[in-house]
XYZ file of C-alpha atoms in Angstrom:
565
model
C 158.201 157.225 98.916
C 155.889 154.288 99.898
C 152.979 156.634 100.653
C 153.444 158.191 97.171
C 153.573 154.922 95.328
C 150.700 153.256 97.057
C 147.742 155.297 95.456
C 149.342 154.699 91.961
C 149.501 150.946 92.773
C 145.853 150.708 93.802
C 144.846 152.646 90.502
C 146.871 150.096 88.501
C 145.406 147.210 90.258
C 141.790 148.666 89.906
C 142.401 149.216 85.957
C 143.687 145.610 85.683
C 140.636 144.031 87.472
C 138.207 146.135 85.319
C 140.008 145.102 82.234
C 139.896 141.435 83.133
C 136.219 141.741 83.918
C 135.483 143.413 80.696
C 137.381 140.658 78.929
C 135.155 137.925 80.727
C 131.819 139.114 79.274
C 129.412 136.294 79.425
C 126.066 135.638 77.548
C 123.124 133.543 77.464
C 122.308 131.007 74.664
C 118.851 129.682 74.149
C 116.484 128.160 71.608
C 113.813 125.609 71.041
C 114.219 122.014 69.669
C 111.432 120.701 67.236
C 111.021 117.094 66.122
C 111.314 117.066 62.389
C 108.799 114.161 62.094
C 105.954 115.247 64.472
C 106.834 119.032 64.201
C 106.164 118.985 67.999
C 108.561 120.207 70.810
C 111.509 117.796 71.306
C 111.946 117.389 75.028
C 114.609 115.700 77.089
C 117.541 116.246 74.775
C 121.078 117.291 75.949
C 122.477 120.542 74.642
C 126.149 120.930 75.578
C 129.389 122.809 74.900
C 131.978 120.130 75.500
C 135.038 122.524 75.603
C 133.373 124.529 78.364
C 131.878 121.547 80.146
C 128.416 123.074 80.381
C 125.003 121.508 79.267
C 121.255 121.784 79.622
C 118.240 119.679 78.783
C 115.173 120.611 76.634
C 112.212 120.966 78.666
C 108.501 120.000 77.771
C 108.311 122.861 75.238
C 111.597 121.944 73.675
C 113.101 125.043 75.100
C 116.711 125.168 76.556
C 119.096 127.923 77.930
C 122.770 127.832 78.495
C 123.859 130.674 80.741
C 127.364 132.315 81.572
C 128.850 131.399 78.210
C 132.118 133.601 77.609
C 132.294 135.480 74.394
C 133.921 133.484 71.622
C 133.098 130.875 68.933
C 131.816 127.386 70.134
C 130.256 124.123 68.900
C 126.977 123.391 70.454
C 126.098 119.658 70.410
C 122.499 118.403 70.536
C 122.172 114.783 71.533
C 119.951 112.312 73.156
C 118.678 108.710 73.147
C 115.826 109.575 70.778
C 117.586 111.861 68.388
C 120.496 111.843 65.959
C 123.412 113.917 67.247
C 123.957 117.217 65.628
C 126.326 120.110 65.894
C 125.812 123.937 65.531
C 128.452 126.575 65.195
C 127.728 129.510 67.526
C 129.579 132.870 67.693
C 128.888 134.660 71.065
C 129.393 138.185 70.686
C 126.395 139.926 72.504
C 124.618 139.267 75.797
C 121.772 137.059 74.319
C 122.126 134.548 71.557
C 118.621 133.220 70.352
C 119.128 130.226 68.124
C 115.152 130.147 67.711
C 113.779 127.062 66.238
C 116.280 124.151 65.825
C 114.911 121.126 63.682
C 116.142 117.778 65.212
C 115.713 114.502 63.499
C 114.491 111.569 65.776
C 116.385 108.350 65.928
C 113.795 105.654 65.948
C 116.011 102.747 66.954
C 117.646 104.877 69.759
C 114.179 106.100 70.825
C 112.999 102.408 71.347
C 116.047 101.599 73.298
C 115.582 104.887 75.435
C 112.252 103.579 76.811
C 114.205 101.755 79.493
C 114.858 105.285 80.929
C 111.548 104.730 82.899
C 111.776 101.771 85.020
C 108.659 99.582 84.908
C 109.252 97.761 88.152
C 110.200 98.853 91.511
C 111.220 96.952 94.634
C 108.689 99.203 96.497
C 106.168 99.447 93.775
C 102.418 98.822 94.421
C 103.015 97.525 97.949
C 104.467 94.056 97.246
C 107.094 94.698 99.805
C 104.731 95.701 102.427
C 104.898 94.300 105.820
C 101.526 95.569 107.332
C 98.432 93.499 106.423
C 96.401 96.516 106.828
C 98.453 98.506 104.399
C 96.401 99.730 101.547
C 99.274 99.149 99.063
C 99.564 102.893 98.166
C 103.314 102.813 97.420
C 104.767 105.394 95.391
C 106.354 104.735 91.984
C 106.419 108.427 90.703
C 109.950 108.953 91.969
C 111.087 106.529 89.265
C 110.024 108.950 86.816
C 112.957 111.314 87.674
C 115.481 108.537 88.710
C 117.590 108.776 85.390
C 118.037 112.610 85.592
C 119.836 113.446 88.804
C 122.709 111.261 90.067
C 121.678 111.557 93.628
C 118.056 110.747 92.885
C 119.257 107.892 90.655
C 121.284 106.297 93.380
C 118.550 106.862 95.973
C 115.945 105.106 94.095
C 117.722 102.376 92.312
C 120.448 101.490 94.780
C 118.803 102.267 98.197
C 115.171 102.030 97.237
C 114.972 98.573 98.867
C 116.001 100.209 102.167
C 113.151 102.824 102.010
C 115.759 105.614 101.589
C 114.177 108.881 100.364
C 115.945 111.926 98.939
C 115.808 114.786 101.404
C 114.288 112.272 104.001
C 110.830 113.404 103.011
C 107.689 111.146 102.784
C 105.889 113.396 100.424
C 106.655 112.570 96.849
C 107.055 114.855 93.849
C 103.980 116.288 92.236
C 102.984 114.655 88.942
C 100.760 116.098 86.220
C 99.529 114.017 83.129
C 98.198 116.127 80.269
C 97.687 118.973 82.549
C 95.908 116.994 85.294
C 97.362 116.579 88.760
C 97.653 112.805 89.286
C 98.905 112.318 92.906
C 96.301 110.779 95.187
C 94.910 113.904 97.156
C 94.506 111.697 100.304
C 97.937 110.039 100.314
C 100.122 112.038 97.973
C 101.317 108.950 96.218
C 101.237 107.825 92.588
C 101.808 104.111 91.699
C 103.278 103.657 88.187
C 102.091 99.953 87.952
C 98.588 100.247 89.526
C 97.518 103.552 87.869
C 99.739 103.990 84.692
C 100.020 100.326 83.964
C 103.836 100.401 83.112
C 102.857 102.057 79.740
C 106.231 103.279 79.125
C 105.861 103.629 75.408
C 103.280 106.383 75.677
C 104.230 108.137 78.950
C 107.952 108.805 78.047
C 107.425 112.530 77.120
C 108.109 114.554 80.309
C 109.315 117.758 81.793
C 111.189 117.033 85.155
C 112.068 119.527 87.763
C 113.913 118.307 90.889
C 113.675 120.122 94.191
C 112.268 123.585 94.400
C 113.074 124.406 90.791
C 109.943 126.277 89.325
C 107.871 124.479 86.680
C 105.663 126.090 83.937
C 103.082 123.333 84.495
C 102.616 122.910 88.161
C 103.092 124.348 91.615
C 105.516 121.530 92.365
C 106.729 120.415 95.743
C 109.985 120.145 97.978
C 110.984 117.085 96.061
C 110.222 118.370 92.606
C 107.697 117.861 89.866
C 107.166 115.868 86.825
C 104.928 116.810 83.821
C 104.122 113.862 81.463
C 102.813 115.103 77.946
C 100.812 111.906 76.643
C 98.611 113.323 73.949
C 98.256 111.504 70.733
C 99.918 114.444 68.876
C 102.985 114.122 71.054
C 103.572 110.400 70.169
C 106.057 109.560 67.657
C 104.747 107.748 64.569
C 105.365 103.996 65.065
C 103.928 100.576 65.313
C 105.670 98.633 68.172
C 105.406 95.157 69.768
C 107.589 94.288 72.882
C 108.117 91.310 74.994
C 109.813 91.807 78.324
C 111.112 89.121 80.783
C 111.790 89.924 84.354
C 112.429 88.340 87.853
C 110.478 90.665 90.032
C 106.770 91.202 90.764
C 105.921 89.797 87.218
C 107.820 87.599 84.940
C 106.365 88.328 81.657
C 105.055 91.449 79.625
C 103.674 91.803 76.313
C 102.862 95.287 74.934
C 101.616 96.652 71.652
C 101.547 100.331 70.546
C 100.187 102.116 67.516
C 100.835 105.802 66.902
C 99.680 107.674 63.688
C 101.838 110.777 64.453
C 100.371 114.139 63.438
C 98.809 113.576 59.966
C 98.367 116.229 57.290
C 94.649 116.759 58.225
C 95.722 117.757 61.789
C 94.506 114.649 63.489
C 96.459 112.109 65.540
C 95.647 108.967 67.156
C 97.463 106.706 69.663
C 96.531 103.206 71.088
C 98.658 101.030 73.398
C 97.950 97.899 75.669
C 99.877 95.539 77.527
C 99.569 92.304 79.679
C 101.830 91.646 82.652
C 101.701 88.229 84.356
C 103.490 85.805 86.712
C 102.011 82.499 87.957
C 104.367 83.018 90.935
C 106.613 86.021 91.389
C 110.185 85.818 93.081
C 108.603 85.419 96.442
C 106.507 82.208 97.121
C 102.909 82.498 97.113
C 102.583 85.679 95.038
C 101.082 86.000 91.623
C 100.464 88.841 89.205
C 97.837 89.352 86.598
C 97.790 92.892 85.144
C 96.457 94.626 82.164
C 96.818 98.209 80.867
C 95.166 100.226 78.150
C 95.692 103.605 76.672
C 93.759 105.441 73.916
C 94.148 109.012 72.751
C 92.983 111.431 69.804
C 94.101 114.765 69.092
C 93.150 117.709 66.704
C 95.438 120.487 65.780
C 93.837 123.453 64.249
C 95.806 126.739 63.531
C 96.910 127.972 66.960
C 94.808 125.392 68.950
C 95.114 121.618 69.953
C 92.312 119.627 71.271
C 93.131 116.315 73.008
C 91.221 113.477 74.483
C 92.974 110.698 76.594
C 91.770 107.621 78.541
C 93.796 104.935 80.203
C 93.460 102.383 82.916
C 95.271 99.484 84.423
C 93.027 96.416 85.819
C 95.163 94.631 88.214
C 95.203 91.488 90.462
C 98.129 90.583 92.468
C 99.061 88.540 95.683
C 101.034 90.577 98.028
C 103.919 89.458 100.164
C 104.723 90.326 103.730
C 107.942 90.993 105.594
C 108.998 88.976 108.448
C 111.524 88.889 111.543
C 115.072 87.531 111.050
C 114.038 84.718 113.326
C 111.362 83.694 110.782
C 113.762 83.805 107.776
C 116.151 81.671 109.741
C 113.536 79.056 110.645
C 112.280 78.845 106.953
C 115.826 78.893 105.723
C 114.742 81.361 102.976
C 115.290 85.026 102.721
C 112.222 85.175 100.432
C 109.967 83.728 103.104
C 106.361 84.986 102.777
C 103.836 84.228 105.655
C 100.919 85.388 103.532
C 100.160 82.028 101.986
C 99.414 78.442 102.534
C 98.165 75.245 100.919
C 94.438 74.360 100.613
C 92.916 71.206 99.585
C 90.859 71.778 96.367
C 89.228 68.707 94.612
C 91.722 66.535 96.353
C 94.844 68.692 95.092
C 96.945 70.967 97.361
C 96.910 74.449 95.835
C 98.707 77.601 96.953
C 96.338 80.363 98.363
C 97.240 83.786 99.372
C 95.247 85.807 101.898
C 96.208 89.289 100.792
C 95.173 89.931 97.152
C 95.022 93.438 95.815
C 92.636 94.145 92.910
C 92.457 97.629 91.531
C 90.858 99.373 88.583
C 90.722 103.168 88.705
C 90.540 104.484 85.043
C 90.847 108.232 84.002
C 89.621 110.159 81.114
C 91.236 113.568 80.462
C 90.103 116.374 78.084
C 92.546 119.190 77.529
C 93.062 122.300 75.220
C 96.062 124.174 74.463
C 96.302 127.662 72.857
C 99.385 129.239 71.581
C 98.719 132.566 70.043
C 102.410 133.237 69.723
C 105.740 131.798 70.320
C 105.918 133.680 73.664
C 102.493 132.674 74.925
C 100.974 129.485 75.957
C 97.555 128.715 77.520
C 96.118 125.381 78.589
C 93.068 124.237 80.051
C 92.461 120.505 81.324
C 89.626 118.604 83.009
C 89.862 114.911 84.058
C 87.609 112.443 85.937
C 89.011 109.286 87.757
C 86.806 106.546 89.550
C 87.017 102.941 90.690
C 87.844 100.714 93.538
C 91.124 99.476 95.049
C 90.469 96.319 97.053
C 93.036 94.516 99.215
C 91.945 91.321 100.909
C 93.103 89.788 104.321
C 92.329 87.523 107.022
C 89.861 88.729 109.879
C 88.503 86.803 112.715
C 86.865 86.988 116.276
C 87.808 84.880 119.261
C 90.472 83.085 117.424
C 94.192 82.913 117.345
C 96.404 84.376 114.705
C 96.430 82.190 111.543
C 99.860 83.345 110.466
C 102.790 80.930 111.192
C 105.300 83.751 111.877
C 102.882 85.252 114.690
C 105.234 86.085 117.572
C 103.508 83.683 119.952
C 104.022 80.769 117.448
C 107.787 81.280 117.270
C 110.510 79.949 119.769
C 111.830 83.488 120.590
C 108.356 84.195 122.463
C 109.101 81.385 124.996
C 112.939 82.321 125.292
C 111.998 86.016 126.249
C 109.500 84.994 129.118
C 110.239 85.601 132.685
C 111.662 83.239 133.528
C 112.541 81.899 130.127
C 110.941 78.590 129.133
C 113.759 77.141 127.130
C 112.258 73.584 126.990
C 109.065 74.652 125.123
C 111.063 77.158 122.956
C 113.450 74.328 121.931
C 110.472 72.042 121.075
C 108.705 74.558 118.884
C 111.934 75.461 117.252
C 112.750 71.734 116.323
C 109.276 71.355 115.041
C 109.509 74.463 112.690
C 112.912 73.405 111.441
C 111.692 69.872 110.618
C 108.632 71.176 108.896
C 108.935 74.715 107.629
C 105.227 74.347 106.323
C 104.057 75.050 109.672
C 105.228 78.731 109.254
C 102.552 79.035 106.513
C 98.575 79.564 106.610
C 96.846 76.277 107.292
C 93.779 76.839 105.166
C 92.271 73.489 105.827
C 92.281 74.111 109.513
C 90.455 77.421 109.215
C 87.761 75.706 107.135
C 87.616 72.952 109.708
C 87.287 75.383 112.722
C 84.548 77.399 111.064
C 82.518 74.283 110.126
C 82.520 72.978 113.617
C 81.639 76.086 115.370
C 77.782 76.248 115.714
C 76.321 79.255 117.810
C 73.399 81.319 118.192
C 73.505 85.161 118.241
C 70.747 86.645 120.309
C 69.014 90.026 119.511
C 70.597 90.436 116.096
C 70.672 94.141 114.928
C 69.525 95.129 118.542
C 66.169 93.662 118.023
C 64.819 91.788 121.157
C 64.219 88.103 120.341
C 65.757 88.193 116.844
C 68.078 85.371 117.161
C 70.138 83.559 114.577
C 71.821 80.121 114.790
C 74.281 78.713 112.301
C 77.927 78.049 111.706
C 79.710 81.057 112.939
C 82.854 81.729 111.231
C 85.964 82.309 113.459
C 88.022 83.259 110.330
C 87.045 85.107 107.320
C 88.464 86.925 104.477
C 87.718 90.750 104.065
C 88.224 93.391 101.531
C 89.618 96.701 102.446
C 87.893 98.726 99.833
C 88.820 102.315 98.840
C 86.186 103.670 96.404
C 87.614 106.579 94.521
C 85.812 109.521 92.647
C 88.070 112.380 91.684
C 87.443 115.344 89.520
C 90.301 117.713 88.611
C 90.562 120.951 86.688
C 93.597 122.850 85.781
C 94.560 125.878 83.884
C 97.911 127.682 83.526
C 99.538 130.079 81.251
C 102.996 130.928 80.294
C 104.141 134.276 78.871
C 107.604 135.544 78.034
C 107.883 138.991 79.095
C 111.302 139.735 77.794
C 114.668 138.069 77.162
C 115.220 137.643 81.034
C 111.656 137.269 82.509
C 109.011 134.727 81.981
C 105.588 134.821 83.702
C 103.827 131.723 84.904
C 100.291 131.480 86.424
C 97.095 129.614 86.681
C 95.171 127.685 89.363
C 94.050 124.028 90.116
C 90.823 122.490 91.467
C 90.801 118.913 92.848
C 87.607 117.365 94.268
C 88.225 113.936 95.654
C 85.777 111.567 97.361
C 86.877 108.481 99.061
C 84.698 105.890 100.685
C 86.732 103.396 102.637
C 85.147 100.508 104.268
C 85.451 96.786 104.814
C 83.351 94.146 103.067
C 83.069 90.416 103.677
C 84.520 88.388 100.838
C 84.655 84.795 101.998
C 83.203 83.095 105.038
C 85.626 80.227 104.764
C 83.049 77.421 105.217
C 80.832 79.300 107.841
C 77.251 80.818 107.450
C 77.767 84.175 108.993
C 80.245 86.494 110.781
C 79.571 88.880 113.670
C 80.734 92.457 113.549
C 82.456 92.389 117.009
C 85.780 94.050 118.179
C 87.880 91.423 119.422
C 90.586 93.552 120.940
C 88.075 95.601 122.800
C 86.219 92.549 124.274
C 89.569 91.154 125.575
C 90.331 94.473 127.398
C 86.833 95.069 128.745
C 85.754 91.543 129.744
C 82.201 91.167 131.092
C 80.838 94.465 129.401
C 79.162 93.410 126.142
C 78.802 96.942 124.840
C 82.443 97.086 124.246
C 82.296 94.241 121.904
C 80.411 96.337 119.402
C 81.847 98.025 116.362
C 78.764 99.728 115.753
C 76.391 100.711 118.596
C 73.751 101.826 116.296
C 73.522 98.220 114.834
C 74.630 95.913 117.670
C 75.191 92.090 117.158
C 75.164 92.590 113.337
C 75.330 89.342 111.411
C 77.531 89.940 108.352
C 77.498 87.669 105.181
C 79.322 87.879 101.868
C 79.115 91.259 100.230
C 78.093 93.123 103.289
C 79.998 96.200 104.642
C 81.151 96.168 108.226
């Protein structure tokens, strides 16, 4: 009996499963959002069906797609910080529901508030938290551009950023393009929001973000994702805006002015923006910040073509702070202790002076063209040129002790760890530092005094027999570590929607970057000259003068202010 009923049971179950599957047909809802004011794509808006708990965000072209939506009637909600919320009734009764163009009204008040989505200050931005005096300050700020999108990325950047925690544990940052041009440094892979983009959050807010290995229609991307910033004049919302911001981080004040024409009836659009950021002293003692930024763009829209010219830059000067050991923090009695500054007597007054000051100005100009013969096809061409110098100063010396107060041999812990421990000397040093924490800072007056009392003769200068030079030889100097950049970029890509289920992306990128990296002498600190010797090699190979030379082709080179060495 059981054997006879089993086939019937299997057939009934199969019919039930098939009927259930048929009753759970799903579809795709897609469309494209357009800004009613600028007639341009409206990106970064949320499209959701609350009763199903599904949502998507519009990309750089305003497009969105909701997948696996069961057949039925729903209310689709369009919302975002920069738009008035709207609802659309949709009846899902076939495999693909194309809502085509949806006109969305911008909310100017909300858009202004929404600028805070892009943080303008980061604890790791532009190297102010660097601990290595030789660090070039090429810290990455581009990960902040995706911070407000993914909850994991948001927590990693904002909460754990101070601990140098990285999503996926990778050093390589996400690929960033601006108006079609790859903007990451080809040498380091980094992008600094402050030193290169100048915290111009008003004009760089339009962006398409892909996290992880998700494909992007604009760039090849990377393991950490990609960010495309659309910052042409035609993409800027019409507005005139003046803002003031007060902070307690690297800078304390920021004033910004932005003027956007929006896309006018004659097809032209222009946009200008500028800001100033400054702090006489940041949250860490001995640091200052003096930064400017500018942006100017013009666009011309003709039929199916759009031409754009954009230029921006950020002249910046800032004193950087160094990290220290816990022993130094305890002796200073301050968790913001910074060893990179000290007092110098100028015209009878004691003024603070930092040794590590970054000065950078690397402007860029971008020319790009976009052609859209149809709603299904887009082709872009972009070319850009960037140039300029990034200089970071620091103390250099030869045959001299470290000028930094927190140098390990200047701290009591050095004596406690000797074999056998020298507790007596260690206790004396500890009491001196606790009584006078100023000893942990640079003594600029002593550096000048040492240089002005050191008269020496250098023989056979430049390797020329009998070519001798006598004068005040500097034991300490200020050098600039210079990175002179010249970068040309070309990029072209296209997008074609083959059918309802497939889109083809293609293109290629060419980047030619030339970096000349060298040291130049910035300040002799009271001396007449410096000698291009290798202090560490001379200590290792005593008695062999050839090891002293940094440049065997130019031995015993006398270096003065402005010289490369």
